[in-house]
Amino acid sequence: MPHRPNVTPTTRHVVSINDLKNKEIDNIFELAASYLKELPDPTFSYRIGHSTDLASRYILATLFYEPSTRTRLSFESAMLRLGGKIITSADPATSSAAKGESLADSVRVISNYADIIVIRHPRDGAARLAAEYSSIPVINGGDGSHEHPTQTLCDLFTLKQKNKTLKNMNVAISGDLRGSRTIHSFVYALARFGADITLMPAKGMELPKHVDARLREEFGYVPAPRSTYENDEPSIDAFYITPEEPHQLSLIPNQNLVDVNIRIREKLEKIDVVYVTRFQKERWSEKEQHYPKIDAKFLKGPRYSQTSVLHPLPRVGELDVSFDTDRRAVYFRQAAYGVPVRMALISLLLKLHKNKSLQRFNDGFEKSDHLVYSQPVDVGVQCVNANCIVREPSERQHAKNKFYVIGSKPPHKCKLRCVYCETDIDETAAEHFVFADRSKGHYTMDIRWLQEAAQEKMKDIVIFPSESDAIAEGLHSKEDRAASTHWRTKSAS
Ligand code: NCD
């Protein structure tokens, strides 16, 4: 069992956009706007032009295992504008990672050198692992194709500068929705603020199944039936319609489909935002084909007349440069907002302000209601995502197979969500998870048993992906054993 550093329970980390409450996101935006006002650039309203000394006692460490221009430099600029200092490790080839040092060890060490860390890593879930081993706040600057929450803060801030509310906005997202981490954070945030989401993926690059499932199950989104829009707009892959009252991480009943059809017809008439993404070539072995290209021709007609066009950048041909002078292009402004937005996030995490309403930020984020279950990496169910940080050989001694156990109502149906990369493992009709107590040598498929056991100790409990896996380990069904004991007792008496 690896020794864990003394991480204080109140250390805040921002790994997923869902680590921030809506109110906290509003606080970040309020503060970012006040920095723009108080430290203005005389020529450009979206730029920070001066510095303060608010963070003069603090150091920010940027730990980047993947290339970056905007995220790292805007974080560093933000810290310098706040009067703080920066240390940076931007090239894995020149850090101890090249000698095989684990991320967990690196982060434990860097926690002693700085007050806050921004990390970028090619593995999904790396930032969550880093947070587990860090005694100072960790901000996720992009982990594999998992999430990029601070990009989403910049995106939302850009939209809110134009429209006060995101509720019922129709946001279309184009390109590589499977591999773009920016999109995964973005759609959760859109759902939480009640926007409608229109998906225009490149072929084969649709939203990952688990992201789609969360939109439906946790945020109550209703995907509209294809027949309602297919003839008008074949490039649209899916419409997700917001519930009337958006809830954060809660289940609500589906809407009436007749209403959905009417709303889809309205939505087709006006798209408020087109969010463009590049093909994430570093994540896939295949080449892109027929990748959607957004230009003035695509954006012609009344549907797009008031559209804001966003892109997290870098772009590599999917968004035509001739569009840059169009009044609807806001992507360079979106990149500029990276500084005030990140200044605000750093300020709140480092508690630089004495303002009471901002202090609420430090209370800690809401704990997930789901049971968290963990087992050693080599036993039982494994994360199915080959790019998950738990699959990284250097992290094997540090990471566990850790899952949220989701869904519990009989008849037995549940899924496991990896705590790090948040990929789901679903039960199939043919195979159910099996919960085993290895010290007693038996297993059950009844999730209620796991929930009861979780109240006590989980040490000897292992979840197997199927009954045959448990039997192969020499375990017996708890129910069969109870029945045979009962039978033996009866026949002896
Ligand atoms: C994005 C990223 O790194 O995920 N870039 C950024 O941080 N602005 C988008 C991308 O690389 O496509």
Short mmCIF file of C-alpha atoms and ligand atoms in Angstrom, two decimals:
data_model
loop_
_atom_site.label_atom_id
_atom_site.label_comp_id
_atom_site.label_asym_id
_atom_site.label_seq_id
_atom_site.Cartn_x
_atom_site.Cartn_y
_atom_site.Cartn_z
CA MET A 1 0.00 0.00 0.00
CA PRO A 2 1.76 3.20 -1.09
CA HIS A 3 2.11 5.90 1.47
CA ARG A 4 0.05 8.97 0.66
CA PRO A 5 1.12 12.49 1.52
CA ASN A 6 -0.81 14.51 4.01
CA VAL A 7 -3.34 16.13 1.71
CA THR A 8 -5.68 18.44 3.59
CA PRO A 9 -9.31 17.62 2.96
CA THR A 10 -10.04 21.22 2.04
CA THR A 11 -7.46 21.41 -0.75
CA ARG A 12 -9.49 22.36 -3.80
CA HIS A 13 -8.65 20.89 -7.18
CA VAL A 14 -10.23 21.67 -10.54
CA VAL A 15 -9.89 18.50 -12.57
CA SER A 16 -13.33 18.39 -14.14
CA ILE A 17 -15.71 21.25 -14.89
CA ASN A 18 -18.04 19.33 -12.57
CA ASP A 19 -15.69 20.09 -9.67
CA LEU A 20 -17.05 23.62 -9.79
CA LYS A 21 -20.57 24.55 -8.78
CA ASN A 22 -22.52 26.90 -11.05
CA LYS A 23 -22.34 29.60 -8.40
CA GLU A 24 -18.58 29.26 -8.27
CA ILE A 25 -18.33 29.58 -12.03
CA ASP A 26 -20.35 32.78 -11.75
CA ASN A 27 -17.93 33.99 -9.06
CA ILE A 28 -14.98 33.30 -11.36
CA PHE A 29 -16.65 35.32 -14.12
CA GLU A 30 -17.45 38.20 -11.79
CA LEU A 31 -13.86 38.38 -10.67
CA ALA A 32 -12.49 38.02 -14.22
CA ALA A 33 -14.70 40.91 -15.33
CA SER A 34 -13.49 43.01 -12.41
CA TYR A 35 -9.85 42.35 -13.35
CA LEU A 36 -10.60 43.48 -16.90
CA LYS A 37 -12.10 46.65 -15.49
CA GLU A 38 -9.47 47.38 -12.86
CA LEU A 39 -6.39 46.43 -14.87
CA PRO A 40 -7.45 47.55 -18.34
CA ASP A 41 -5.55 47.70 -21.56
CA PRO A 42 -6.38 51.15 -22.96
CA THR A 43 -6.75 49.84 -26.51
CA PHE A 44 -8.42 46.43 -26.20
CA SER A 45 -11.28 45.85 -23.77
CA TYR A 46 -10.70 42.09 -23.66
CA ARG A 47 -7.06 42.37 -22.60
CA ILE A 48 -5.43 42.78 -19.20
CA GLY A 49 -3.08 45.76 -19.40
CA HIS A 50 -1.63 46.08 -15.88
CA SER A 51 -0.51 43.98 -12.96
CA THR A 52 -1.30 43.83 -9.23
CA ASP A 53 0.73 42.44 -6.34
CA LEU A 54 -2.08 40.32 -4.90
CA ALA A 55 -0.20 37.04 -5.36
CA SER A 56 3.28 38.33 -4.60
CA ARG A 57 3.86 35.62 -1.97
CA TYR A 58 2.87 32.74 -4.23
CA ILE A 59 4.38 30.46 -6.84
CA LEU A 60 2.55 28.70 -9.66
CA ALA A 61 4.10 25.54 -11.14
CA THR A 62 3.20 24.57 -14.70
CA LEU A 63 3.83 20.90 -15.31
CA PHE A 64 3.24 20.14 -18.99
CA TYR A 65 3.79 16.70 -20.48
CA GLU A 66 2.13 17.71 -23.77
CA PRO A 67 2.60 20.68 -26.10
CA SER A 68 0.78 23.88 -25.23
CA THR A 69 0.82 27.53 -26.22
CA ARG A 70 -2.34 29.18 -24.92
CA THR A 71 -3.01 27.23 -21.76
CA ARG A 72 0.49 27.34 -20.31
CA LEU A 73 1.34 30.87 -21.37
CA SER A 74 -1.99 32.34 -20.33
CA PHE A 75 -1.72 30.65 -16.92
CA GLU A 76 1.80 32.02 -16.56
CA SER A 77 0.74 35.45 -17.75
CA ALA A 78 -2.21 35.34 -15.31
CA MET A 79 0.08 34.52 -12.39
CA LEU A 80 2.55 37.25 -13.38
CA ARG A 81 -0.29 39.77 -13.75
CA LEU A 82 -1.33 38.86 -10.21
CA GLY A 83 2.20 39.63 -9.05
CA GLY A 84 3.06 35.97 -8.40
CA LYS A 85 5.98 33.88 -9.60
CA ILE A 86 6.15 30.88 -11.86
CA ILE A 87 8.25 27.76 -12.20
CA THR A 88 7.74 25.58 -15.21
CA SER A 89 8.45 22.13 -16.54
CA ALA A 90 7.28 22.25 -20.11
CA ASP A 91 9.29 19.52 -21.73
CA PRO A 92 9.01 15.95 -20.44
CA ALA A 93 12.33 15.17 -22.12
CA THR A 94 14.16 17.47 -19.71
CA SER A 95 12.30 16.44 -16.54
CA SER A 96 12.60 13.30 -14.43
CA ALA A 97 9.74 11.79 -16.43
CA ALA A 98 12.47 10.96 -18.97
CA LYS A 99 14.13 8.84 -16.27
CA GLY A 100 10.87 7.03 -15.61
CA GLU A 101 9.66 8.98 -12.59
CA SER A 102 5.97 8.56 -11.93
CA LEU A 103 3.55 11.47 -12.12
CA ALA A 104 2.52 10.74 -8.54
CA ASP A 105 6.09 11.19 -7.27
CA SER A 106 6.70 14.30 -9.38
CA VAL A 107 3.58 15.94 -8.03
CA ARG A 108 4.40 15.09 -4.42
CA VAL A 109 7.78 16.74 -4.88
CA ILE A 110 6.47 19.80 -6.72
CA SER A 111 3.86 20.33 -4.00
CA ASN A 112 6.82 21.42 -1.85
CA TYR A 113 8.10 23.91 -4.39
CA ALA A 114 4.96 25.83 -5.31
CA ASP A 115 1.51 26.85 -4.02
CA ILE A 116 -0.58 25.76 -6.99
CA ILE A 117 0.00 23.42 -9.95
CA VAL A 118 -1.35 23.41 -13.49
CA ILE A 119 -0.84 20.08 -15.18
CA ARG A 120 -1.27 18.85 -18.75
CA HIS A 121 -0.79 15.20 -19.59
CA PRO A 122 -1.50 12.87 -22.53
CA ARG A 123 -3.25 10.28 -20.33
CA ASP A 124 -6.95 10.53 -19.48
CA GLY A 125 -7.41 10.92 -15.74
CA ALA A 126 -3.82 12.03 -15.05
CA ALA A 127 -4.96 15.25 -13.38
CA ARG A 128 -7.15 13.36 -10.90
CA LEU A 129 -4.25 11.11 -9.98
CA ALA A 130 -2.02 14.19 -9.59
CA ALA A 131 -4.64 15.76 -7.31
CA GLU A 132 -4.64 12.65 -5.12
CA TYR A 133 -0.94 13.07 -4.52
CA SER A 134 -0.79 16.85 -4.25
CA SER A 135 -1.06 18.84 -1.05
CA ILE A 136 -1.68 22.05 -3.05
CA PRO A 137 -4.45 22.82 -5.56
CA VAL A 138 -4.16 21.08 -8.92
CA ILE A 139 -5.75 22.59 -12.01
CA ASN A 140 -6.26 20.36 -15.01
CA GLY A 141 -4.79 22.01 -18.12
CA GLY A 142 -6.00 19.11 -20.28
CA ASP A 143 -5.65 15.37 -19.62
CA GLY A 144 -5.72 13.15 -22.70
CA SER A 145 -9.16 13.30 -24.26
CA HIS A 146 -10.86 13.51 -20.86
CA GLU A 147 -11.42 17.17 -19.93
CA HIS A 148 -10.09 20.70 -20.16
CA PRO A 149 -12.14 22.64 -17.62
CA THR A 150 -10.34 25.99 -17.79
CA GLN A 151 -10.83 26.13 -21.57
CA THR A 152 -14.52 25.73 -20.86
CA LEU A 153 -14.37 28.62 -18.40
CA CYS A 154 -12.89 30.79 -21.18
CA ASP A 155 -15.58 29.57 -23.61
CA LEU A 156 -18.45 30.30 -21.25
CA PHE A 157 -17.00 33.66 -20.26
CA THR A 158 -16.78 34.61 -23.95
CA LEU A 159 -20.42 33.64 -24.48
CA LYS A 160 -21.58 35.41 -21.34
CA GLN A 161 -19.89 38.65 -22.42
CA LYS A 162 -22.33 38.68 -25.31
CA ASN A 163 -25.41 37.07 -23.76
CA LYS A 164 -26.14 37.32 -20.06
CA THR A 165 -27.60 33.84 -19.93
CA LEU A 166 -26.71 30.55 -21.56
CA LYS A 167 -30.15 29.12 -20.91
CA ASN A 168 -31.83 27.93 -24.11
CA MET A 169 -28.95 29.10 -26.27
CA ASN A 170 -28.53 26.78 -29.25
CA VAL A 171 -24.88 25.73 -29.35
CA ALA A 172 -23.64 23.67 -32.30
CA ILE A 173 -20.38 21.76 -31.91
CA SER A 174 -18.43 20.62 -34.91
CA GLY A 175 -15.48 18.31 -35.59
CA ASP A 176 -13.76 15.70 -33.44
CA LEU A 177 -16.19 15.34 -30.54
CA ARG A 178 -14.74 11.99 -29.59
CA GLY A 179 -11.18 13.13 -28.93
CA SER A 180 -11.56 16.83 -28.01
CA ARG A 181 -11.27 17.18 -24.25
CA THR A 182 -12.46 20.78 -24.56
CA ILE A 183 -15.79 19.48 -25.84
CA HIS A 184 -16.32 17.06 -22.98
CA SER A 185 -15.99 19.77 -20.34
CA PHE A 186 -17.98 22.17 -22.53
CA VAL A 187 -21.06 19.98 -23.02
CA TYR A 188 -21.36 19.27 -19.28
CA ALA A 189 -21.19 23.01 -18.59
CA LEU A 190 -23.72 23.80 -21.32
CA ALA A 191 -26.03 21.21 -19.84
CA ARG A 192 -25.67 22.66 -16.37
CA PHE A 193 -26.47 26.16 -17.56
CA GLY A 194 -29.40 24.94 -19.64
CA ALA A 195 -28.20 25.48 -23.24
CA ASP A 196 -29.42 23.27 -26.09
CA ILE A 197 -26.69 21.31 -27.81
CA THR A 198 -26.48 20.48 -31.50
CA LEU A 199 -23.84 17.98 -32.52
CA MET A 200 -22.11 18.10 -35.92
CA PRO A 201 -19.29 15.56 -35.58
CA ALA A 202 -16.95 14.40 -38.29
CA LYS A 203 -17.92 10.89 -39.32
CA GLY A 204 -16.91 8.37 -36.65
CA MET A 205 -15.99 11.14 -34.19
CA GLU A 206 -19.24 11.34 -32.27
CA LEU A 207 -19.37 12.11 -28.54
CA PRO A 208 -18.04 9.20 -26.47
CA LYS A 209 -20.77 6.88 -25.23
CA HIS A 210 -20.22 7.74 -21.58
CA VAL A 211 -20.43 11.51 -22.20
CA ASP A 212 -23.66 11.00 -24.12
CA ALA A 213 -24.99 8.80 -21.30
CA ARG A 214 -24.23 11.46 -18.70
CA LEU A 215 -26.03 14.15 -20.69
CA ARG A 216 -29.13 11.99 -20.68
CA GLU A 217 -28.95 10.41 -17.26
CA GLU A 218 -27.49 13.10 -15.03
CA PHE A 219 -28.63 16.25 -16.75
CA GLY A 220 -31.97 14.97 -18.04
CA TYR A 221 -31.22 15.89 -21.66
CA VAL A 222 -33.43 14.46 -24.35
CA PRO A 223 -31.88 13.58 -27.69
CA ALA A 224 -34.39 14.52 -30.37
CA PRO A 225 -35.49 11.83 -32.82
CA ARG A 226 -33.48 12.08 -36.05
CA SER A 227 -36.60 12.07 -38.18
CA THR A 228 -37.42 15.59 -36.93
CA TYR A 229 -34.44 17.24 -38.59
CA GLU A 230 -32.66 14.82 -40.89
CA ASN A 231 -34.20 16.15 -44.12
CA ASP A 232 -33.46 19.78 -43.30
CA GLU A 233 -30.00 19.32 -41.92
CA PRO A 234 -28.26 16.04 -42.71
CA SER A 235 -24.94 17.28 -41.24
CA ILE A 236 -26.47 17.42 -37.77
CA ASP A 237 -25.91 14.22 -35.89
CA ALA A 238 -27.91 14.90 -32.75
CA PHE A 239 -29.87 17.55 -30.90
CA TYR A 240 -29.90 17.50 -27.15
CA ILE A 241 -32.72 19.46 -25.69
CA THR A 242 -32.41 20.97 -22.28
CA PRO A 243 -34.89 20.12 -19.56
CA GLU A 244 -36.97 23.16 -18.62
CA GLU A 245 -35.25 23.43 -15.27
CA PRO A 246 -31.62 22.46 -15.63
CA HIS A 247 -30.34 20.59 -12.63
CA GLN A 248 -26.79 20.02 -11.70
CA LEU A 249 -26.04 16.34 -11.46
CA SER A 250 -29.60 15.26 -10.92
CA LEU A 251 -32.02 12.98 -12.67
CA ILE A 252 -35.19 14.46 -14.05
CA PRO A 253 -37.94 12.84 -16.07
CA ASN A 254 -37.77 13.05 -19.86
CA GLN A 255 -39.82 15.62 -21.68
CA ASN A 256 -42.79 15.05 -23.86
CA LEU A 257 -41.49 14.22 -27.35
CA VAL A 258 -44.14 16.33 -29.09
CA ASP A 259 -42.70 19.42 -27.37
CA VAL A 260 -39.25 18.32 -28.38
CA ASN A 261 -40.23 18.18 -32.04
CA ILE A 262 -41.62 21.71 -31.93
CA ARG A 263 -38.52 23.01 -30.22
CA ILE A 264 -36.28 21.32 -32.75
CA ARG A 265 -38.03 23.11 -35.60
CA GLU A 266 -37.48 26.40 -33.78
CA LYS A 267 -33.88 25.55 -33.06
CA LEU A 268 -33.15 24.79 -36.69
CA GLU A 269 -33.98 28.37 -37.51
CA LYS A 270 -31.32 29.95 -35.32
CA ILE A 271 -27.94 28.71 -34.17
CA ASP A 272 -26.40 31.01 -31.57
CA VAL A 273 -22.94 29.46 -31.43
CA VAL A 274 -20.81 27.25 -33.65
CA TYR A 275 -17.91 25.77 -31.69
CA VAL A 276 -15.26 24.38 -34.03
CA THR A 277 -12.57 21.85 -33.07
CA ARG A 278 -9.60 20.43 -34.90
CA PHE A 279 -9.01 16.74 -35.59
CA GLN A 280 -7.04 15.45 -32.57
CA LYS A 281 -4.44 13.68 -34.67
CA GLU A 282 -2.16 12.92 -31.72
CA ARG A 283 -4.87 10.71 -30.17
CA TRP A 284 -5.82 8.52 -33.11
CA SER A 285 -3.97 6.24 -35.48
CA GLU A 286 -6.43 6.73 -38.36
CA LYS A 287 -6.45 9.73 -40.70
CA GLU A 288 -9.40 12.10 -40.83
CA GLN A 289 -11.64 11.97 -43.88
CA HIS A 290 -14.34 14.43 -44.85
CA TYR A 291 -13.56 16.58 -41.83
CA PRO A 292 -16.09 19.44 -41.59
CA LYS A 293 -14.74 22.79 -42.70
CA ILE A 294 -16.31 25.93 -41.34
CA ASP A 295 -16.15 29.06 -43.49
CA ALA A 296 -18.32 31.95 -44.64
CA LYS A 297 -20.03 29.65 -47.16
CA PHE A 298 -21.07 27.20 -44.46
CA LEU A 299 -22.26 30.05 -42.25
CA LYS A 300 -24.44 31.78 -44.81
CA GLY A 301 -28.18 32.29 -44.49
CA PRO A 302 -30.47 33.48 -41.69
CA ARG A 303 -29.77 30.47 -39.45
CA TYR A 304 -26.22 31.69 -38.87
CA SER A 305 -26.68 35.45 -39.19
CA GLN A 306 -26.24 36.10 -35.44
CA THR A 307 -23.93 33.16 -34.69
CA SER A 308 -20.74 33.53 -32.63
CA VAL A 309 -17.98 31.29 -33.90
CA LEU A 310 -15.66 29.87 -31.23
CA HIS A 311 -12.60 27.65 -31.44
CA PRO A 312 -10.26 26.67 -28.58
CA LEU A 313 -7.34 26.89 -31.05
CA PRO A 314 -4.97 25.78 -32.48
CA ARG A 315 -6.74 25.46 -35.83
CA VAL A 316 -5.30 23.43 -38.65
CA GLY A 317 -7.55 24.07 -41.63
CA GLU A 318 -11.02 23.30 -40.24
CA LEU A 319 -11.77 27.01 -39.74
CA ASP A 320 -10.95 29.18 -42.71
CA VAL A 321 -8.62 32.14 -42.06
CA SER A 322 -10.69 34.28 -44.42
CA PHE A 323 -13.36 34.22 -41.74
CA ASP A 324 -11.13 36.02 -39.21
CA THR A 325 -12.38 39.48 -40.16
CA ASP A 326 -16.04 38.44 -39.96
CA ARG A 327 -17.89 40.10 -37.06
CA ARG A 328 -19.07 36.64 -35.93
CA ALA A 329 -15.51 35.38 -35.33
CA VAL A 330 -14.74 35.57 -31.59
CA TYR A 331 -11.98 32.97 -31.22
CA PHE A 332 -9.06 35.36 -30.71
CA ARG A 333 -11.00 37.26 -28.09
CA GLN A 334 -11.86 33.86 -26.50
CA ALA A 335 -8.11 33.11 -26.30
CA ALA A 336 -7.41 36.56 -24.81
CA TYR A 337 -9.95 35.93 -22.05
CA GLY A 338 -7.70 33.09 -20.92
CA VAL A 339 -5.74 35.61 -18.84
CA PRO A 340 -8.50 37.29 -16.76
CA VAL A 341 -10.40 34.01 -16.34
CA ARG A 342 -7.31 32.15 -15.13
CA MET A 343 -6.35 35.08 -12.90
CA ALA A 344 -9.75 34.74 -11.26
CA LEU A 345 -9.44 30.97 -10.83
CA ILE A 346 -5.95 31.25 -9.31
CA SER A 347 -7.12 34.03 -6.99
CA LEU A 348 -10.01 31.97 -5.71
CA LEU A 349 -8.00 28.80 -5.22
CA LEU A 350 -5.26 30.72 -3.39
CA LYS A 351 -7.86 32.69 -1.39
CA LEU A 352 -6.33 36.01 -2.40
CA HIS A 353 -9.52 37.94 -1.71
CA LYS A 354 -11.12 38.67 1.62
CA ASN A 355 -14.58 39.22 0.09
CA LYS A 356 -17.10 36.96 1.90
CA SER A 357 -19.05 35.80 -1.14
CA LEU A 358 -15.83 34.76 -2.83
CA GLN A 359 -14.69 32.89 0.27
CA ARG A 360 -17.56 30.47 -0.17
CA PHE A 361 -15.49 29.13 -3.04
CA ASN A 362 -13.24 27.48 -0.52
CA ASP A 363 -15.89 25.36 1.14
CA GLY A 364 -15.11 22.42 -1.09
CA PHE A 365 -17.09 20.95 -3.94
CA GLU A 366 -20.04 18.68 -3.48
CA LYS A 367 -19.16 15.07 -2.97
CA SER A 368 -20.57 12.63 -5.48
CA ASP A 369 -23.43 10.55 -4.07
CA HIS A 370 -22.02 7.46 -5.67
CA LEU A 371 -20.23 4.80 -3.72
CA VAL A 372 -16.50 4.85 -4.49
CA TYR A 373 -14.93 1.46 -4.71
CA SER A 374 -11.25 0.67 -5.21
CA GLN A 375 -9.18 -2.45 -5.73
CA PRO A 376 -5.56 -3.15 -6.66
CA VAL A 377 -4.79 -2.59 -10.35
CA ASP A 378 -4.30 -6.23 -11.26
CA VAL A 379 -7.44 -7.67 -9.68
CA GLY A 380 -11.03 -7.87 -10.93
CA VAL A 381 -12.62 -5.23 -13.15
CA GLN A 382 -10.12 -2.99 -14.94
CA CYS A 383 -10.76 0.40 -16.52
CA VAL A 384 -11.64 -0.30 -20.17
CA ASN A 385 -9.98 2.86 -21.45
CA ALA A 386 -6.54 1.92 -22.79
CA ASN A 387 -5.40 5.54 -22.40
CA CYS A 388 -6.44 5.83 -18.75
CA ILE A 389 -3.67 6.87 -16.36
CA VAL A 390 -4.15 3.62 -14.42
CA ARG A 391 -2.80 1.81 -17.50
CA GLU A 392 0.45 3.79 -17.40
CA PRO A 393 3.21 1.43 -16.23
CA SER A 394 4.98 4.13 -14.18
CA GLU A 395 1.76 4.80 -12.23
CA ARG A 396 0.78 1.22 -11.48
CA GLN A 397 2.04 1.34 -7.92
CA HIS A 398 0.26 4.60 -7.25
CA ALA A 399 -3.09 4.32 -8.99
CA LYS A 400 -5.78 1.86 -8.00
CA ASN A 401 -8.68 0.54 -10.00
CA LYS A 402 -11.13 3.00 -8.58
CA PHE A 403 -14.74 3.27 -9.63
CA TYR A 404 -17.93 5.07 -8.80
CA VAL A 405 -20.65 2.45 -8.52
CA ILE A 406 -23.68 3.88 -10.31
CA GLY A 407 -27.25 2.66 -10.32
CA SER A 408 -28.50 0.28 -7.74
CA LYS A 409 -32.19 -0.45 -8.00
CA PRO A 410 -33.24 -4.06 -8.37
CA PRO A 411 -33.49 -5.70 -10.81
CA HIS A 412 -29.77 -5.58 -10.49
CA LYS A 413 -28.33 -3.13 -13.03
CA CYS A 414 -25.29 -1.04 -12.44
CA LYS A 415 -22.32 0.54 -14.10
CA LEU A 416 -18.86 1.43 -12.94
CA ARG A 417 -17.28 4.79 -13.76
CA CYS A 418 -13.51 5.08 -13.51
CA VAL A 419 -12.76 7.77 -10.93
CA TYR A 420 -9.79 8.99 -13.01
CA CYS A 421 -10.86 9.06 -16.67
CA GLU A 422 -14.64 8.78 -16.01
CA THR A 423 -15.15 6.15 -18.67
CA ASP A 424 -18.10 3.90 -17.87
CA ILE A 425 -18.11 0.13 -17.83
CA ASP A 426 -21.63 -1.03 -18.49
CA GLU A 427 -23.15 -4.35 -17.63
CA THR A 428 -24.40 -6.19 -20.65
CA ALA A 429 -27.60 -8.20 -20.86
CA ALA A 430 -25.49 -11.35 -20.74
CA GLU A 431 -22.93 -10.39 -18.11
CA HIS A 432 -23.45 -8.82 -14.71
CA PHE A 433 -20.83 -7.56 -12.32
CA VAL A 434 -20.01 -9.90 -9.52
CA PHE A 435 -19.18 -8.66 -6.02
CA ALA A 436 -16.89 -11.00 -4.15
CA ASP A 437 -15.61 -11.26 -0.62
CA ARG A 438 -12.27 -12.96 -1.13
CA SER A 439 -11.67 -13.64 2.55
CA LYS A 440 -14.91 -15.63 2.71
CA GLY A 441 -14.49 -17.14 -0.75
CA HIS A 442 -17.92 -16.20 -2.02
CA TYR A 443 -19.59 -13.76 -4.40
CA THR A 444 -22.97 -12.31 -5.18
CA MET A 445 -24.54 -10.30 -7.98
CA ASP A 446 -26.75 -8.35 -5.61
CA ILE A 447 -25.50 -4.79 -5.44
CA ARG A 448 -27.29 -4.28 -2.12
CA TRP A 449 -24.71 -6.58 -0.58
CA LEU A 450 -21.92 -4.29 -1.86
CA GLN A 451 -23.67 -1.26 -0.42
CA GLU A 452 -23.99 -2.93 2.96
CA ALA A 453 -20.41 -4.14 2.86
CA ALA A 454 -19.28 -0.60 1.99
CA GLN A 455 -20.54 0.55 5.37
CA GLU A 456 -17.95 -1.70 6.98
CA LYS A 457 -14.68 -2.43 5.26
CA MET A 458 -14.04 -2.94 1.58
CA LYS A 459 -10.61 -4.45 1.96
CA ASP A 460 -11.34 -7.97 0.78
CA ILE A 461 -14.03 -7.07 -1.69
CA VAL A 462 -13.35 -7.38 -5.38
CA ILE A 463 -15.67 -6.60 -8.29
CA PHE A 464 -15.31 -9.04 -11.17
CA PRO A 465 -16.55 -8.24 -14.66
CA SER A 466 -18.53 -11.49 -14.89
CA GLU A 467 -19.47 -14.61 -12.97
CA SER A 468 -17.02 -16.74 -14.94
CA ASP A 469 -14.13 -14.49 -13.81
CA ALA A 470 -15.12 -14.99 -10.16
CA ILE A 471 -15.45 -18.76 -10.62
CA ALA A 472 -12.03 -18.86 -12.31
CA GLU A 473 -10.61 -17.37 -9.08
CA GLY A 474 -12.08 -20.30 -7.13
CA LEU A 475 -14.97 -18.31 -5.62
CA HIS A 476 -18.47 -19.63 -5.03
CA SER A 477 -21.85 -18.04 -5.30
CA LYS A 478 -23.03 -16.79 -1.90
CA GLU A 479 -26.60 -17.76 -2.75
CA ASP A 480 -25.62 -21.30 -3.89
CA ARG A 481 -23.53 -21.76 -0.81
CA ALA A 482 -26.35 -20.57 1.45
CA ALA A 483 -28.71 -22.98 -0.33
CA SER A 484 -26.31 -25.93 -0.02
CA THR A 485 -25.65 -25.19 3.68
CA HIS A 486 -29.36 -25.04 4.22
CA TRP A 487 -29.79 -28.37 2.39
CA ARG A 488 -26.91 -30.01 4.30
CA THR A 489 -28.28 -28.80 7.64
CA LYS A 490 -31.70 -30.12 6.72
CA SER A 491 -30.49 -33.54 5.61
CA ALA A 492 -28.30 -33.91 8.75
CA SER A 493 -31.22 -33.22 11.07
C1 NCD B 1 -7.01 22.61 -26.85
C2 NCD B 1 -6.40 21.42 -26.11
O1 NCD B 1 -5.22 21.41 -25.79
O2 NCD B 1 -7.18 20.52 -25.83
N1 NCD B 1 -6.11 23.69 -26.93
C3 NCD B 1 -6.15 24.64 -25.95
O3 NCD B 1 -5.80 24.39 -24.82
N2 NCD B 1 -6.65 25.82 -26.27
C4 NCD B 1 -7.58 22.26 -28.15
C5 NCD B 1 -6.76 21.48 -29.12
O4 NCD B 1 -5.58 21.21 -28.92
O5 NCD B 1 -7.33 21.13 -30.15
#
